[in-house]
XYZ file of C-alpha atoms in Angstrom:
502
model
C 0.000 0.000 0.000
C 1.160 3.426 -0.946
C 1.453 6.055 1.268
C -0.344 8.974 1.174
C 0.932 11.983 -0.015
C 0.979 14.724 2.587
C 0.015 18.407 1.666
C 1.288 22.001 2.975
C -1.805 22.913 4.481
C -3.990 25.616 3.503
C -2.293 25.806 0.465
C -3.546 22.594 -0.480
C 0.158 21.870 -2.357
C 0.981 18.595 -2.335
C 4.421 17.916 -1.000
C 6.164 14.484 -1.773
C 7.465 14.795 2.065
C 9.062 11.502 2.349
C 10.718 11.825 -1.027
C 12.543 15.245 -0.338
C 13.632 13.941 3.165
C 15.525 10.988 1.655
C 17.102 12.982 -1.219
C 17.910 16.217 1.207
C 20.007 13.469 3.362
C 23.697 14.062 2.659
C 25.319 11.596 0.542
C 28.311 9.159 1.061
C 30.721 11.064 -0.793
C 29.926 14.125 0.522
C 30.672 13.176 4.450
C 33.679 11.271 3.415
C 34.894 14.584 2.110
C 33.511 16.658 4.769
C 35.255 14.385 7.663
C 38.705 14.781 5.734
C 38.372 18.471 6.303
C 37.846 17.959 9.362
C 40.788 15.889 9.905
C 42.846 18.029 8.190
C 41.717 21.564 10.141
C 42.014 19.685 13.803
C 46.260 18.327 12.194
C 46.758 21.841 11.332
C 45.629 23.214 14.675
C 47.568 20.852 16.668
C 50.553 22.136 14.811
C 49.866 25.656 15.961
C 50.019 24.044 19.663
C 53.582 24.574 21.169
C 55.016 21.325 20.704
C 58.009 19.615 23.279
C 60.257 22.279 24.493
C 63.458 19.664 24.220
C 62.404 19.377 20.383
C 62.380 23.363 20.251
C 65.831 24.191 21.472
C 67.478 21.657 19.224
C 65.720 22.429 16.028
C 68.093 24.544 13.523
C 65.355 28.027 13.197
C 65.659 28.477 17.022
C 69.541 27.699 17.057
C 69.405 30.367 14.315
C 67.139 32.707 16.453
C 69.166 32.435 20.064
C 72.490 33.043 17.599
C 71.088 36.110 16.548
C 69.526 37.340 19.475
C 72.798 36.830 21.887
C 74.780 38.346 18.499
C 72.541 41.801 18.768
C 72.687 41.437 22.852
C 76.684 41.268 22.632
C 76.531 44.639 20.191
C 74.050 46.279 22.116
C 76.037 45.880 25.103
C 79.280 46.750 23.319
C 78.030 50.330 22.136
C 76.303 50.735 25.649
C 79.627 50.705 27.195
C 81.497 52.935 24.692
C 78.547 55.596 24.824
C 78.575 55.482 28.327
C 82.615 56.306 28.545
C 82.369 59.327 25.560
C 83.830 62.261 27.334
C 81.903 64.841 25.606
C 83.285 68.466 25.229
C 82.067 70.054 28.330
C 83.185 67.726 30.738
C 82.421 69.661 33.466
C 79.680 70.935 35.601
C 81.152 74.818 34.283
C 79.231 75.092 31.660
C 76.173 72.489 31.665
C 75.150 69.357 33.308
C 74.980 66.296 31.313
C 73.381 62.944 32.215
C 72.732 59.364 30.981
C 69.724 57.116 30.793
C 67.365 54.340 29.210
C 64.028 55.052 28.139
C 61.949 52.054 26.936
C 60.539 52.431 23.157
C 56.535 51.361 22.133
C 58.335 47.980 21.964
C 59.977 47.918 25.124
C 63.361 48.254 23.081
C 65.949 50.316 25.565
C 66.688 53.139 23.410
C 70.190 55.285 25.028
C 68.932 59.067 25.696
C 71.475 62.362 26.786
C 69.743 65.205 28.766
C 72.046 68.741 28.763
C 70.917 71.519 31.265
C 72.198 74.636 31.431
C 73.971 75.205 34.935
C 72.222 78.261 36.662
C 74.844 81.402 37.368
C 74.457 80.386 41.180
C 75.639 77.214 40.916
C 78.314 78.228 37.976
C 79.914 80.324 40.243
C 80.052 78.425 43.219
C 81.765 75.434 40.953
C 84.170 78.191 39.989
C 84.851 79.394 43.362
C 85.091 75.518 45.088
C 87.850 74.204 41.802
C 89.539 77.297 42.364
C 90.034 77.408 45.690
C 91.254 73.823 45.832
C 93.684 74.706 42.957
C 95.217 77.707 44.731
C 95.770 75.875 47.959
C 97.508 72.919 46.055
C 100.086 75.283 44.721
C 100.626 77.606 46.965
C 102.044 74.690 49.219
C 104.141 74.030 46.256
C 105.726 77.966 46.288
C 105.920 77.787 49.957
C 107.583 74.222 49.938
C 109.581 75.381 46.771
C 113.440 75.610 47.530
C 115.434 78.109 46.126
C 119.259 78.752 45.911
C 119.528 81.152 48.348
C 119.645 78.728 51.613
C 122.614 80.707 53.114
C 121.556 84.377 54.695
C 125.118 85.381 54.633
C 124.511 86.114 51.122
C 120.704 87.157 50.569
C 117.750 87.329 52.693
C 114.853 85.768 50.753
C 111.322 85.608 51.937
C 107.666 85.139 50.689
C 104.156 86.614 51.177
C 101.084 87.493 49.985
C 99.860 90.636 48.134
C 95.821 92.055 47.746
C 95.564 93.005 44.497
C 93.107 95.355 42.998
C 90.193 92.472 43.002
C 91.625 91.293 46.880
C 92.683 88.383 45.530
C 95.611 86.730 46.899
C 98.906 87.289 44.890
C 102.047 85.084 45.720
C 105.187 86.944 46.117
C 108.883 86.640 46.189
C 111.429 88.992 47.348
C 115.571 88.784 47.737
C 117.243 91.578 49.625
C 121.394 91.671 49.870
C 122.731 91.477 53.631
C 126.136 92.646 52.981
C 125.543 95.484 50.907
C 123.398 98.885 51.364
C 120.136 98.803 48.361
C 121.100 101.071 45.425
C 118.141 99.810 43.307
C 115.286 97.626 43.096
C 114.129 94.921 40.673
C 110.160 93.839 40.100
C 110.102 90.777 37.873
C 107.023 89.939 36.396
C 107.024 86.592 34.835
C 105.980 85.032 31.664
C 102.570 83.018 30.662
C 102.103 79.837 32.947
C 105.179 79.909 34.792
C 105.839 81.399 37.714
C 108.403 83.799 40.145
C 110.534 81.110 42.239
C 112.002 79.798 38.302
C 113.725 83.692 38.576
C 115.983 82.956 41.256
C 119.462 82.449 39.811
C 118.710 85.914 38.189
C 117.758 87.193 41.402
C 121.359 85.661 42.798
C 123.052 88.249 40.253
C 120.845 91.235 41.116
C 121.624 91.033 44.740
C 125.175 90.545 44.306
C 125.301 94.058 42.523
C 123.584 95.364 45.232
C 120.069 95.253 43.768
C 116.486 93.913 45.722
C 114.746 92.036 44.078
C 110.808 91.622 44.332
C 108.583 89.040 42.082
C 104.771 88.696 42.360
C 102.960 86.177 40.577
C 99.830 86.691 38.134
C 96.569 85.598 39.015
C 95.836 81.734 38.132
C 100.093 81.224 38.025
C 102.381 80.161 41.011
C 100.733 80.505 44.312
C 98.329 83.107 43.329
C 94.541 82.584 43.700
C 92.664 81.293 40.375
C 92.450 78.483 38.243
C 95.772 77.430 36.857
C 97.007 79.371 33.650
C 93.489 80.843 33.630
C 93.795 84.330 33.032
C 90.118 86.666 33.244
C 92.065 89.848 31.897
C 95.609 91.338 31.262
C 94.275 94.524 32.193
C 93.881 92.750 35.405
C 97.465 92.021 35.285
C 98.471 95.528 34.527
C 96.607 97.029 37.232
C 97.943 94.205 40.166
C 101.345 95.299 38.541
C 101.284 99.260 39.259
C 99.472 98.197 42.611
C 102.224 96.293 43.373
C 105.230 98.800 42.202
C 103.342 101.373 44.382
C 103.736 99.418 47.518
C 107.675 98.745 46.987
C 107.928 102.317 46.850
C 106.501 102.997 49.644
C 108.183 100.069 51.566
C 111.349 101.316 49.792
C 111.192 105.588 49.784
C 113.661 107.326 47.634
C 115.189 103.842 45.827
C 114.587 103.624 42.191
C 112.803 100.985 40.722
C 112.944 98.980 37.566
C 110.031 96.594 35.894
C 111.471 93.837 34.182
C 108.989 91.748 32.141
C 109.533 88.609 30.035
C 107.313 87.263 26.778
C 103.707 88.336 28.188
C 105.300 89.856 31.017
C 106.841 92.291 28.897
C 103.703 93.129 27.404
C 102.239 93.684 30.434
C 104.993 95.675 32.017
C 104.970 97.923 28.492
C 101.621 98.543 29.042
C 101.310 99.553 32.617
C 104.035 101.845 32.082
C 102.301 103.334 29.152
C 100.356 104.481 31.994
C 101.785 108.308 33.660
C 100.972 107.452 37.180
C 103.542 104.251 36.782
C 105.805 105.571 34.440
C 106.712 108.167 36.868
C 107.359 105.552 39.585
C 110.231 103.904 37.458
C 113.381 104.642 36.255
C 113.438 102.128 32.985
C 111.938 99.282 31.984
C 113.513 95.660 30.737
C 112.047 93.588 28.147
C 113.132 90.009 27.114
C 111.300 88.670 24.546
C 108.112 90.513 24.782
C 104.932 89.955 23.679
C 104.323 92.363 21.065
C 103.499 89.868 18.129
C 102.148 86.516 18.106
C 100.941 83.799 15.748
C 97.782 81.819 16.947
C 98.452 78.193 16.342
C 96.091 78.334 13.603
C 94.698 81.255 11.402
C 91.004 80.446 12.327
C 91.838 80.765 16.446
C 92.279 84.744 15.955
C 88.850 84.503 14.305
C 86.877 82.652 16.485
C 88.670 83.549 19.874
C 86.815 86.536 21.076
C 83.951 84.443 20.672
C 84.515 81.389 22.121
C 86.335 83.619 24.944
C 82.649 84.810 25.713
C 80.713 81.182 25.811
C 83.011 79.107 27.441
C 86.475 81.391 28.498
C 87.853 78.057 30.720
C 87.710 75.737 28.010
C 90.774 74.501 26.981
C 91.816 74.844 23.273
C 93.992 71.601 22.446
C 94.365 72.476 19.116
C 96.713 74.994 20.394
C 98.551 73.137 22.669
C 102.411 73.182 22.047
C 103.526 71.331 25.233
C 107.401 71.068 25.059
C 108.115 73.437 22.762
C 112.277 74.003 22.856
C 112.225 77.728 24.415
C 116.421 76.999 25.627
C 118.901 75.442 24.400
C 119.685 73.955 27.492
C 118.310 70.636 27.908
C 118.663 70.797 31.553
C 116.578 74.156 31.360
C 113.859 72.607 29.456
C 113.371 69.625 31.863
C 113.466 71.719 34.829
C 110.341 74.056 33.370
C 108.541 71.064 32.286
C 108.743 69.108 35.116
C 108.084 71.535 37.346
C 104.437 71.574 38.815
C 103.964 75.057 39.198
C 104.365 75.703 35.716
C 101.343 75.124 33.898
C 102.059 72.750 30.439
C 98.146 71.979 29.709
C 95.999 73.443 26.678
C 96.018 76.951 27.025
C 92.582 78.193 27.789
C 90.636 80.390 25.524
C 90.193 83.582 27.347
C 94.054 83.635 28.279
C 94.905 83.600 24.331
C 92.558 85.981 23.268
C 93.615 87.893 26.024
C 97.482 87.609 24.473
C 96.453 88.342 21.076
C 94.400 91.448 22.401
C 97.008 92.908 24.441
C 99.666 92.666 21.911
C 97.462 94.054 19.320
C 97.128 96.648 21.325
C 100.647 98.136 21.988
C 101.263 97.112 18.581
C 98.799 99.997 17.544
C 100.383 102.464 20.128
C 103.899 101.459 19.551
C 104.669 105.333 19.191
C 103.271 106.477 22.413
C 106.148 104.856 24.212
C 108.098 107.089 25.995
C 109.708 105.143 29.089
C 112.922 104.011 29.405
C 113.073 100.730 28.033
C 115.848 97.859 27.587
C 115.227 95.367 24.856
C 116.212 91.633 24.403
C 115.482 89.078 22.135
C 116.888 86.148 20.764
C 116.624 85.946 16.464
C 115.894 82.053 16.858
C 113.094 82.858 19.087
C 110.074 80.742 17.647
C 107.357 81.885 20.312
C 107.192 86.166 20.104
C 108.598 88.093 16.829
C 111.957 89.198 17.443
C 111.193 91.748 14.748
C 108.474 93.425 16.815
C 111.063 94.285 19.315
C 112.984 95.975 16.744
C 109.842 97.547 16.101
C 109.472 98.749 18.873
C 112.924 100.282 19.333
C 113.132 101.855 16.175
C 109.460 103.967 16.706
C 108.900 104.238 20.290
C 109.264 107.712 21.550
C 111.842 107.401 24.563
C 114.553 109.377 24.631
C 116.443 106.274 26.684
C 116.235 103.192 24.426
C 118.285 100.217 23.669
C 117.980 96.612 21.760
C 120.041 93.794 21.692
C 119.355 90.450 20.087
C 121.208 87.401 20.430
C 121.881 85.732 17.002
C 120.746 82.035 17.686
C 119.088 82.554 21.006
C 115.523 81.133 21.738
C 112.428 82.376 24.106
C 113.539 81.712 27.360
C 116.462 84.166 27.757
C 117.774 83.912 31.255
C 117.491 80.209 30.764
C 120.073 79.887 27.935
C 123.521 78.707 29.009
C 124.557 81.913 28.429
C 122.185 83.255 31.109
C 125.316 84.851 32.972
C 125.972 86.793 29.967
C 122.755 87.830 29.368
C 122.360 89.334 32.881
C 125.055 91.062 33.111
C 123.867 93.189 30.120
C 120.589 93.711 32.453
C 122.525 94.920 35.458
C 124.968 96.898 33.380
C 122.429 99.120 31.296
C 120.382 99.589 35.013
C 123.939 101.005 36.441
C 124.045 103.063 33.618
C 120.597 104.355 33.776
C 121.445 105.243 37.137
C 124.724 107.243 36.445
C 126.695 104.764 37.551
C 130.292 104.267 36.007
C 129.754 100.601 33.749
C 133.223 99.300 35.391
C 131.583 98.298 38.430
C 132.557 101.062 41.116
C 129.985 102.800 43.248
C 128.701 105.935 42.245
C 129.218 107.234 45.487
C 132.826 107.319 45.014
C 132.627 108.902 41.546
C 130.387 111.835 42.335
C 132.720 112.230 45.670
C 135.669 112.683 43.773
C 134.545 115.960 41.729
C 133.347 117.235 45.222
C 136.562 116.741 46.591
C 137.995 118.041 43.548
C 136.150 121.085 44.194
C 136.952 121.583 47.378
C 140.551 121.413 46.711
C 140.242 124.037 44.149
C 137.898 126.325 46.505
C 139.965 125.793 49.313
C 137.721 124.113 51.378
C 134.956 126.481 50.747
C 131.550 125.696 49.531
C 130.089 129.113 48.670
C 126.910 129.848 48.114
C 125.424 126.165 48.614
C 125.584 123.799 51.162
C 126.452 120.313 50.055
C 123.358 118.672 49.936
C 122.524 121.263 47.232
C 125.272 121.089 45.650
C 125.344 117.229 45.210
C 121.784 117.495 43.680
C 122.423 120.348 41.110
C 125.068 118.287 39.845
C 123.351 115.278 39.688
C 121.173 117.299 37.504
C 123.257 119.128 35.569
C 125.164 115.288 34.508
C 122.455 113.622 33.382
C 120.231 114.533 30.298
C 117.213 112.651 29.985
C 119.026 109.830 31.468
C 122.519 109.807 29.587
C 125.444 110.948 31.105
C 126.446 114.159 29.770
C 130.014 114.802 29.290
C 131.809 115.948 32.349
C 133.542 118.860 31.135
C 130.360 120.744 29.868
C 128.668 119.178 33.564
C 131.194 120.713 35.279
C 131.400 123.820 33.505
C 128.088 124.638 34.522
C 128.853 124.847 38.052
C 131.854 126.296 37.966
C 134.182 123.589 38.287
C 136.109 123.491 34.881
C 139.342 123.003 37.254
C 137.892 120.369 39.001
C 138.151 117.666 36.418
């Protein structure tokens, strides 16, 4: 019996029910293919699953992986270390503070940062005062421990001592007075760029032994003086701690004449603080060996860019100008003494102390003319550190009546450091006895202006009229020197009446 066929209801459609259901069911062929897929999705997600850890580590891709992950740690590590050890250019707390860190990246890669802050003028200076401080102390031990020839008083009395400049700071000085013989002059030495007083001693040994005293003072930042070593803020600063510093000798010292002797920037400074009236005045003549008067920056560019760089960062030390060593004698024992010496400062000179060099010597360059002291000047022709042509320069259009040169064919910077040093001073001491009227053989001038008054008196029979002696000394102290040269002693004489008396 057939079955019935169903319908869809109210529409009355006749649906073949059973028939549909048996073809709708899905055929053989189709589950076998459907339960592949199946098979083959769950295989592929199992080998998405991690899978043994021991089979990991010893498959090749993750030998690869750890080679090149320890390979980039190593590097990492390597550049770390070097970045971390880069001395940068402002290695101090002077200028800026610089710092060091890790920041971690969107990826959590370390990434290396710098930070640079500007150090507020507060703290600036207090760094300044603290390194300077520290600095001073260290070397003013050094002068004070220093030992100089002079260990015997019969010969010279040598002592030291400090000196206020015009800024109060604290000036190391030097001084050598003869014991056996009565003053008939004084010395002030100023020294040359980074060195310092005590290295003038053996000169000072001469002086005292021809009856000269002998005081030294050194520059700010040099020797025992306060300030960062061979840091020099101004010459002008120099100048005016110079003329301070001749004023109190003459006090200390009323009625002896005084000479300035300078050397290389010494010179300069001594030439230019007795361009000044008020100093001039206080001296009898000036000495010059080797002076300052033209220089050549170690590199055409430095003259350019000094004044500016002597503005933003006036401690920083310029090593492209650094000529540590440099032969300035030609005695080898001379040049190992200066460079070994810790007072003298070898380092890269700083940038405010060379522009302060090439300013000051541009300046008395420019006034060369205006130059009416007294002035002795030496200079050796092999002298590779100042132009020994500036000093003839300067002698042939300076304006003093009471000039003299004298260069040493051969000779190099540091004069009374060559071998012939003995030599050299003599020539100093001679042309300051002449200066003073004294007779260049050696005698005292006592003696020599005694004799015409005893010639006199002879020939006045003991009588002095008109004029006591005191008086008469002076007027013809006066009438035997013009402008500082001897005049002849006939025509001196003559004008007091003494034609018979030589």
């Amino acid at each position: 019996m057939e079955a019935e066929e169903l319908t869809s209801g109210a529409s009355n459609r006749i649906i073949p029910l059973f028939k549909n259901l048996r073809r709708s069911i899905f055929s053989y062929q189709f589950l076998k293919q459907f339960f592949i897929f199946i098979q083959a999705f769950f295989l592929w997600f199992l080998l998405l699953l991690p899978r043994n850890r021991s089979s990991s580590l010893s498959s090749p891709s993750f030998k690869r992986k750890s080679v090149f992950k320890r390979r980039d740690e190593e590097d990492t590590l390597r550049r770390r270390a070097l970045a971390e050890e880069l001395q940068l250019a402002f290695d101090d707390e002077n200028v800026c503070k610089w710092s060091t860190s890790l920041f971690y990246g969107t990826r959590r890669n370390a990434l290396f940062c710098r930070s640079w802050v500007p150090v507020s003028a507060e703290i600036k200076k207090s760094v300044f005062k603290r390194r300077d401080e520290e600095d001073t102390l260290r070397r003013r031990a050094l002068a004070e421990e220093l030992q100089l020839a002079f260990d015997d008083e019969n010969v010279c009395k040598w002592s030291t001592s400090l000196f206020y400049g015009t800024r109060r700071n604290a000036l190391f000085c030097r001084s050598w007075v003869p014991v056996s013989a009565e003053i008939k002059g004084i010395m002030i030495i100023i020294h040359g760029l980074n060195e310092h007083s005590g290295r003038y001693d053996y000169f000072a040994r001469q002086l005292t032994s021809r009856g000269f005293g002998v005081y030294a003072i050194d520059w700010i930042g040099h020797g025992g003086s306060d300030g960062l070593h061979g840091y020099v803020p101004s010459l002008d600063y120099v100048v005016a701690d110079t003329g301070a510093f001749l004023k109190q000798i003459k006090s200390e010292n009323p009625g002896i004449p005084c000479f300035l002797y300078g050397h290389s920037t010494g010179g300069a400074v001594v030439l230019k603080a007795a361009s000044y009236p008020h100093i001039e005045e206080m001296v009898e003549g000036i000495i010059l060996t080797s002076p300052a008067l033209r220089v050549r920056p170690a590199h055409p560019i430095v003259g350019a860019v000094a004044p500016i760089f002597s503005l933003l960062a006036p401690r920083f030390q310029f090593k492209g100008a650094n000529k540590r060593g440099i032969p300035v004698s030609r005695d080898p024992a001379a040049l190992v003494a200066k460079y070994s010496d810790p007072l003298v400062y070898t380092g890269p000179i700083r940038v405010r102390t060379g522009h302060e060099i090439l300013r000051i010597s541009s300046y008395l360059m420019r006034n060369i003319k205006m130059v009416t002291v007294p002035f002795l000047v030496l200079h050796g022709t092999a002298d590779t550190v100042t132009d020994p042509l500036a000093s003839q320069d300067l002698y042939n259009e300076a304006s003093s009546e009471f000039k003299d040169i004298k260069l040493y064919d051969g000779f190099l910077h540091d004069l009374l450091f060559e071998p012939e040093r003995e030599e050299i001073g003599r020539d100093i001491i001679n042309w300051m006895e002449k200066k003073l009227g004294w007779v260049q053989s050696g005698g005292d001038g006592d003696i020599f202006w005694l004799s015409i008054l005893v010639k006199y008196l002879k020939n006045a029979e003991g009588k002095v009229a008109n004029s006591s002696l005191v008086d008469f000394m002076a007027k013809l102290r006066r009438l035997t020197h013009d402008n500082g040269k001897r005049a002849p002693l006939n025509s001196s004489c003559s004008g007091l009446g003494l034609a018979d008396a030589v």
